[in-house]
XYZ file of C-alpha atoms in Angstrom:
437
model
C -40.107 14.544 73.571
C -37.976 15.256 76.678
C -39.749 18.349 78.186
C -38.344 19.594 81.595
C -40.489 19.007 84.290
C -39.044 22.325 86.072
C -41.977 24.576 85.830
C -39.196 27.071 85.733
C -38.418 26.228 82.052
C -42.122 27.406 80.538
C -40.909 29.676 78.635
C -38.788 27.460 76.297
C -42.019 25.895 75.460
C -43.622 28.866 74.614
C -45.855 29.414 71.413
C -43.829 30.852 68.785
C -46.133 33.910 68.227
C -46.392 34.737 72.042
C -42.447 34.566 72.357
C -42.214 36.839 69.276
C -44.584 39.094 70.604
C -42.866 39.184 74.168
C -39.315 39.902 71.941
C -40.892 42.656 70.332
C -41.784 44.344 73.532
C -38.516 43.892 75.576
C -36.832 45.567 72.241
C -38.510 48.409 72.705
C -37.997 48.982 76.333
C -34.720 48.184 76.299
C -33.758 50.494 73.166
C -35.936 53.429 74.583
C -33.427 52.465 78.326
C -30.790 52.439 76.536
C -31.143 55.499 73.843
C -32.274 57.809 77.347
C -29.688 56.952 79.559
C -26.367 56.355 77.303
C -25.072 59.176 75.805
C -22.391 56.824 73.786
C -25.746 54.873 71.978
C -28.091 58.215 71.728
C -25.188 59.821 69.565
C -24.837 56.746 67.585
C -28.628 56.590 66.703
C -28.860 60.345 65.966
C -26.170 59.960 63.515
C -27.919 57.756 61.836
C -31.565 59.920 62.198
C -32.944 56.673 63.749
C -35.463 57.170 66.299
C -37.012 55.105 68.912
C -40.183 54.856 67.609
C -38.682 53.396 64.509
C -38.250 50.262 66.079
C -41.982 48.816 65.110
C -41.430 44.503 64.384
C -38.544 42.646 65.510
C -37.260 43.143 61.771
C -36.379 46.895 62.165
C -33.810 45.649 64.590
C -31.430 45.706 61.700
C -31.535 49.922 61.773
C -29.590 50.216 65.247
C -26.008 50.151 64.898
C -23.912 47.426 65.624
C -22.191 47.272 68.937
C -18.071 45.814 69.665
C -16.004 44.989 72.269
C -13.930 48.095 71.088
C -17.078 50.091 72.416
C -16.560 48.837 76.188
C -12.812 49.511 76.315
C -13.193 53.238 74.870
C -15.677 54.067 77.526
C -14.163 52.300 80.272
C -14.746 51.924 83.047
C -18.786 53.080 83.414
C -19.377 54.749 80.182
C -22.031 52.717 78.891
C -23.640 51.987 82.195
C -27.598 52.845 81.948
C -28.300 53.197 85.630
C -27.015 55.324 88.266
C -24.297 53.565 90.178
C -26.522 53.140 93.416
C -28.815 50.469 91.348
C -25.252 48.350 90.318
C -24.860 45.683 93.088
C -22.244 43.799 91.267
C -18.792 44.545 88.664
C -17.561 41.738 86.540
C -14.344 42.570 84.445
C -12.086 40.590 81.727
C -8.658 39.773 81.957
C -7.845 42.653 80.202
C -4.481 40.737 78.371
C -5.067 42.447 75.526
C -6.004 46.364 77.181
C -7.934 47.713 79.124
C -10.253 45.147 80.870
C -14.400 44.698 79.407
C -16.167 45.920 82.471
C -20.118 44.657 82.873
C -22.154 46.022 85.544
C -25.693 44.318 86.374
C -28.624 45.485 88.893
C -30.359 42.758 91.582
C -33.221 42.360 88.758
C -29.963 41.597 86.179
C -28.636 38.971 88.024
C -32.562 37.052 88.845
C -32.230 36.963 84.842
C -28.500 35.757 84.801
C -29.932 33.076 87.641
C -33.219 31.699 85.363
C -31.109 31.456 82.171
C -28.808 29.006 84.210
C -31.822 27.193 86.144
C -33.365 26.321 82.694
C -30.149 25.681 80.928
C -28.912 23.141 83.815
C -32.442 21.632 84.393
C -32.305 20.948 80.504
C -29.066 19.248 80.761
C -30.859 16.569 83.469
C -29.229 18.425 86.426
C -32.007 19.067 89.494
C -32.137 19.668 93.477
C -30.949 16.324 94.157
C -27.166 16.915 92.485
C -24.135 18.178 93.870
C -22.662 20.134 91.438
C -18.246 21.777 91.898
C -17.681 24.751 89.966
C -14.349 24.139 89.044
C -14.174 27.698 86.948
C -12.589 30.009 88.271
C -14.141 32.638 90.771
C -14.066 36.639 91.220
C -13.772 39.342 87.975
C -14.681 36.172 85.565
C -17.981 35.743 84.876
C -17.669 31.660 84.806
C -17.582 30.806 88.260
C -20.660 33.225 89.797
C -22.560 32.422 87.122
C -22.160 28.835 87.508
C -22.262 28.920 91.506
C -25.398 31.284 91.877
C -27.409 29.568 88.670
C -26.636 26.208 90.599
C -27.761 27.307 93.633
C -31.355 28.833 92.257
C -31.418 24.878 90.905
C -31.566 24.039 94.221
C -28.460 21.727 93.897
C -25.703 21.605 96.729
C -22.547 23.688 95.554
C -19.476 22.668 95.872
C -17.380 25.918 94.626
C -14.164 24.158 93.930
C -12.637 27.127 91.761
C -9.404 26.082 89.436
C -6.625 24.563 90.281
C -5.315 21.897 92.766
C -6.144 19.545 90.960
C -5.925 16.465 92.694
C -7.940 18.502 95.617
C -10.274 18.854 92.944
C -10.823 14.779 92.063
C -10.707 14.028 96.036
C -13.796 16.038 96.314
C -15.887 14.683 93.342
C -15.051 11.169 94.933
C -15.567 11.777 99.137
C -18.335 14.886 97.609
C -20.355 12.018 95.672
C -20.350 15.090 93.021
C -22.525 14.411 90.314
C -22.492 17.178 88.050
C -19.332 19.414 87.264
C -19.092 23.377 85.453
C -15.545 23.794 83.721
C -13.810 24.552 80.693
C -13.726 21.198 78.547
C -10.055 21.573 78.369
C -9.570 21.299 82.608
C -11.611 18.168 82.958
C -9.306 16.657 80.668
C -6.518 17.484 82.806
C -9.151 16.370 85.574
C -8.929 12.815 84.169
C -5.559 12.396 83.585
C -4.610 13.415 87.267
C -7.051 11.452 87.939
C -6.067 8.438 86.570
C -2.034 8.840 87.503
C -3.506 8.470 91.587
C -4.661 4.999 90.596
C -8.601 7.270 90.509
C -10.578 5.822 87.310
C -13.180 8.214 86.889
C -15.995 6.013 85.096
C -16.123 4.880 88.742
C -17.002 7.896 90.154
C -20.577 9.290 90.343
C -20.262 12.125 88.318
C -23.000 11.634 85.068
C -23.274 15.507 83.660
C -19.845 17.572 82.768
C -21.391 21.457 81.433
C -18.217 22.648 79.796
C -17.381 26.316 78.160
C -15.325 29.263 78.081
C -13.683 27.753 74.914
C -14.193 26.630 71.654
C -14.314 22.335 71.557
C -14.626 19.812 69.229
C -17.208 16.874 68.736
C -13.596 14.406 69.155
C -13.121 16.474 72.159
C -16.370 15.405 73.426
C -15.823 11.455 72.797
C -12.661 11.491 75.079
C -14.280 13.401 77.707
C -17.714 10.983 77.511
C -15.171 8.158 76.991
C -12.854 8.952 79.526
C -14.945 10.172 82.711
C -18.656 7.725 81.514
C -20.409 11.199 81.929
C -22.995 13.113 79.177
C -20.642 16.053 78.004
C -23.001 19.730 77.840
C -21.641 22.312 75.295
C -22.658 25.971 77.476
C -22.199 28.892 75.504
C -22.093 32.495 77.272
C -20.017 36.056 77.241
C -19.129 38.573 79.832
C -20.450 41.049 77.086
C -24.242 39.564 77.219
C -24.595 38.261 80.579
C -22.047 35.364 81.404
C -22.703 31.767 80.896
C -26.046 30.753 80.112
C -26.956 32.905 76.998
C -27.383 28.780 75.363
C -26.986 25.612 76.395
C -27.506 21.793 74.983
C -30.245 20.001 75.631
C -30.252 16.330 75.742
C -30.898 15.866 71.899
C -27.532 17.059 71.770
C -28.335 18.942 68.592
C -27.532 22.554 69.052
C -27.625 24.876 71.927
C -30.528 26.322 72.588
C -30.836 30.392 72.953
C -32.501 32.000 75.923
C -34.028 34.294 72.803
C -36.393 35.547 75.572
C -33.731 37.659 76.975
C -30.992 37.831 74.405
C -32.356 38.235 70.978
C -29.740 36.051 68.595
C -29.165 37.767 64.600
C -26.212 35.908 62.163
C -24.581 38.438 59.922
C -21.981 38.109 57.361
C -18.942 39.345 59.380
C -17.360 41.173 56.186
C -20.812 43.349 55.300
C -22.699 43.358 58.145
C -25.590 42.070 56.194
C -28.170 39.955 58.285
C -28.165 36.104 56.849
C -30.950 34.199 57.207
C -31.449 31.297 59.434
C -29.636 27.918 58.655
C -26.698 30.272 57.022
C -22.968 30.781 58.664
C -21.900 33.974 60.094
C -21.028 35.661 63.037
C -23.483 35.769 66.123
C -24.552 39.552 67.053
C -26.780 39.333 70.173
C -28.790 41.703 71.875
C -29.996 41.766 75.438
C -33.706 42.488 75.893
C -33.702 42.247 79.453
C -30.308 43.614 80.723
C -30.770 46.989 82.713
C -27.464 48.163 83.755
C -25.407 47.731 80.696
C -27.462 46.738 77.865
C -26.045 45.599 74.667
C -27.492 46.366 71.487
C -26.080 44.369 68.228
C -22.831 43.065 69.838
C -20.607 41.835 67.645
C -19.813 38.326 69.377
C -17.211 37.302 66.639
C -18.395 33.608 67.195
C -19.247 31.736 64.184
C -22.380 29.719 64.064
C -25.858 29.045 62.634
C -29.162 29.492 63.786
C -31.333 26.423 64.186
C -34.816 26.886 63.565
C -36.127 23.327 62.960
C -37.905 22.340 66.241
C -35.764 20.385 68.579
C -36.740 16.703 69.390
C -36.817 17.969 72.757
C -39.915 19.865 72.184
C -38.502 23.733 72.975
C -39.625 26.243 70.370
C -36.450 28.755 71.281
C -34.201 28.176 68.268
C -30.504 26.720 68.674
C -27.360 27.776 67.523
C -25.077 25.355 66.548
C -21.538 24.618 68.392
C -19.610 27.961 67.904
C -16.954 26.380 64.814
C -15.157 29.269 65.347
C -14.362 33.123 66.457
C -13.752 34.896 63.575
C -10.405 37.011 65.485
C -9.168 33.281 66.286
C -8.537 32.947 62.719
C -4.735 32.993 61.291
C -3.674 33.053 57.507
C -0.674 30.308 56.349
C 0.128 31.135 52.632
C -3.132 32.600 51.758
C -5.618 30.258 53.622
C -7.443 30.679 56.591
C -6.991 28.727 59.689
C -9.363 28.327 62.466
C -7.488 26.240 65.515
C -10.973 24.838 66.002
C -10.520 22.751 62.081
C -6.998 21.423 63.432
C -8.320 20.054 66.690
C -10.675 18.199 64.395
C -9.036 16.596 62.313
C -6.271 15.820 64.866
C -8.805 13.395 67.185
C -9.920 11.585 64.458
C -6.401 9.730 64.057
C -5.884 7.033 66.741
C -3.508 7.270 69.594
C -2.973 11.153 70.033
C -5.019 13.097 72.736
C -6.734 16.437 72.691
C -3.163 18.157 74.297
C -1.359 19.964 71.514
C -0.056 23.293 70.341
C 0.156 25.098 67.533
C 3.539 27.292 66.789
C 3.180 29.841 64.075
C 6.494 30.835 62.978
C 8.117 32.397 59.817
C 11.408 30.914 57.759
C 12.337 32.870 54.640
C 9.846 34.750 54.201
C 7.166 32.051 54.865
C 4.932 31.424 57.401
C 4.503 28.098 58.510
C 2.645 25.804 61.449
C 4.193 23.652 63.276
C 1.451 21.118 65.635
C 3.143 20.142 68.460
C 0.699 16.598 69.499
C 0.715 14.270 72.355
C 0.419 10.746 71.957
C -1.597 8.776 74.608
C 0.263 6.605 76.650
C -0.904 3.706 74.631
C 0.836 5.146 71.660
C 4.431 5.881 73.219
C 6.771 4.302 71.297
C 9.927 4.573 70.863
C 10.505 2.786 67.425
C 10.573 5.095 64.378
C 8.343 3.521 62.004
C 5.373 3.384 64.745
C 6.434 7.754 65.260
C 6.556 8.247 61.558
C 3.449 6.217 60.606
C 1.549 8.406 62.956
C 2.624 11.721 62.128
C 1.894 11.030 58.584
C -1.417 10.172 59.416
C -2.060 13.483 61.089
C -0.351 15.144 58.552
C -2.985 14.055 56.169
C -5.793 14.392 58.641
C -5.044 18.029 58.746
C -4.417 18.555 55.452
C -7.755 17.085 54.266
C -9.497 19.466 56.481
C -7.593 22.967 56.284
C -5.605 22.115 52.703
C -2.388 22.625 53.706
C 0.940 20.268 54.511
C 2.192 21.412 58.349
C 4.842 19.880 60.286
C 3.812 17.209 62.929
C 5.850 17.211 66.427
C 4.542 14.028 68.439
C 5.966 14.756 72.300
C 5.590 12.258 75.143
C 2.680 12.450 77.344
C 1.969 14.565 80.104
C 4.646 17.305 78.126
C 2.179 20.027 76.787
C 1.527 22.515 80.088
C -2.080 22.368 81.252
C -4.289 25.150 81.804
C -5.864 25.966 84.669
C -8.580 28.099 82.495
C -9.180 28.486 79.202
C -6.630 26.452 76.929
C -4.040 28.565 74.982
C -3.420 26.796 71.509
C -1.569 29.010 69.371
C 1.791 30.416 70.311
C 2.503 33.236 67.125
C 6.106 33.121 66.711
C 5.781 34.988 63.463
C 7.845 37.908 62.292
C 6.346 41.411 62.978
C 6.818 44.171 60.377
């Protein structure tokens, strides 16, 4: 058993009857908070004749209606706020690429609860007072690089808030910095190597040991060439703006899920065609619901990740469940000729074929009629080749690869290295090139 010593983390070793109980109670608070104070919920539960007092066991949960991100944007900015604006002390806010931006609002007691989720979820990751940790998400309306800096902080590790970009800034300070912990999107620390490694900087020589990586989707091959390439233990941190930020779960050391803060965000899978709760163990989508969120509470959000809960204990010794590494979001999908494709399934299958890394692209286009993918791959620099039987040989073998995993022949595009643009953020994959009607 690998209990944290933090005393901080007690309450992931709570009994399982005393953390129901404590569920139970936060429930009803926060549905009688929310139900009083947001008009937008109180209509939504009187159309339904569903009352407060309704809400007895955790089970009755399934009467309150589901919550989206649709929600947020049609009563931007404030509209779902549940405290007077005097009580907000801080505004975080999406990108808003696709519309209007997702605004969240917390209160001073909302972000001490933002801060402990983060405190237990780095202590359980082997990260304590004595690291120095660079945020290398990036900082201001996105919720990544606070949450990161201000959870690290309450650690009492030093902070070295990096941010994104400059990247060869960024490897100069983990070297002169001694950093030996590092927050960022799995897909920048690869970049973070590579740079690395063209200024002569290997980075298994460095003393960074603990890389907590989120923001996106990643793969299990993903995670050997990160391990592999940097000698660090790779942390899969799972969080939305929606809920709280980063630190709704987090890995432990078994490596064998992520474990849920279910303390203060109460996790349900449902089948995202019916709605219908599923029980533990079974794929769906993740609907969350904050029991301990003041300012903007969120009752049955609609995450549109796909996972499983994970009720076996942990060999770790925690009694919250886990959820297992998000396989997908359900609005990432794409259909090719009647089949659906989840990015996440490509990426798989592409790092188990030697001599490709985890840069690529998928192109969606359409040619008479039919849509088809085109995965655009680099090869490592060990691969490069310029004889065609060595290019061929390896594009059939990632032809197959895919096609064993999604069912479905694409066309393979190998590209030299260092030719696929890097992201600063959170990788963009898919480039739909498709005919509109």
């Amino acid at each position: 058993m690998n209990k944290c010593t933090d005393n901080r983390c007690a309450a992931d070793f709570m009994d399982v009857a005393s953390l129901r109980a404590l569920q139970l109670e936060r429930l009803q608070k926060i549905v009688a908070h929310t139900y009083n104070n947001v008009e937008f919920f109180r209509k939504r539960m009187d159309e339904r004749n569903i009352k407060v007092s309704d809400i007895k066991t955790l089970d009755d949960i399934q009467k309150l209606p589901f919550s989206k991100k649709i929600d947020l944007r049609d009563t931007y900015p404030f509209g779902l706020c549940a405290v007077p604006m005097s009580e907000i002390v801080r505004l975080h806010a999406s990108s808003g690429t696709t519309g209007k931006p997702i605004v969240v609002a917390y209160t001073k007691e909302d972000l001490e609860v933002w801060n402990q989720v983060m405190v237990r979820g780095l202590a359980g990751a082997g990260l304590s007072e004595k690291d120095i940790i660079q945020i290398a998400y990036g900082y201001g309306l996105f919720t990544g690089g606070l949450g990161a800096h201000y959870g690290s902080e309450a650690l009492g590790a030093t902070v070295v808030p990096a941010s994104v970009g400059n990247t060869q800034r960024q490897v100069m300070l983990m070297r002169d910095f001694g950093v030996t912990g590092i927050c960022c999107t799995p897909s920048y620390f690869l970049h973070l190597i590579e740079q690395a490694a063209l200024a002569g900087i290997d980075m298994r020589d460095l003393p960074v040991r603990v890389g907590i990586f989120g923001a996106e989707p990643w793969s299990q091959g993903m995670r050997e060439q990160l391990e592999k390439g940097a000698g660090i233990e790779a942390f899969d941190i799972y969080g939305l703006s929606e809920i709280i930020g980063p630190g709704v779960a987090i890995e432990c050391t078994e490596h064998s899920g992520m474990h849920i803060f279910e303390d203060h965000f109460y996790p349900e899978i449902i089948d995202p065609d019916t709605g219908e709760v599923l029980p533990d163990g079974e794929l769906g989508e993740l609907v969350l619901t904050t029991l301990s969120k003041f300012a903007m509470p969120m009752i049955r959000y609609r995450t549109r990740d796909l996972t499983r809960i994970i009720a076996e204990p942990c060999k770790c010794g925690r009694t919250i469940r886990r959820i297992d590494r998000i396989s997908a979001r359900s609005d990432d999908m794409f259909i090719i000729r009647g089949v659906n494709v989840f990015p996440s399934q490509i990426e798989s299958a592409l790092l188990t074929v030697p001599g490709v890394t985890a840069n690529y692209l998928i192109i969606l286009t359409t040619e008479k009629g039919m849509d088809n993918i085109e995965l655009q791959v680099e090869m490592s620099p060990e691969a490069f080749s310029d004889q065609v039987k060595v290019l061929e040989g390896l594009q059939r073998n990632i032809a197959k690869a895919v096609e064993s995993v999604i069912g479905l022949r694409i066309r393979i595009k190998l590209v030299a290295p260092q030719t696929i643009a890097r992201s600063e953020g959170k990788a963009k994959r898919v480039i739909d090139q498709r005919l509109k009607n």
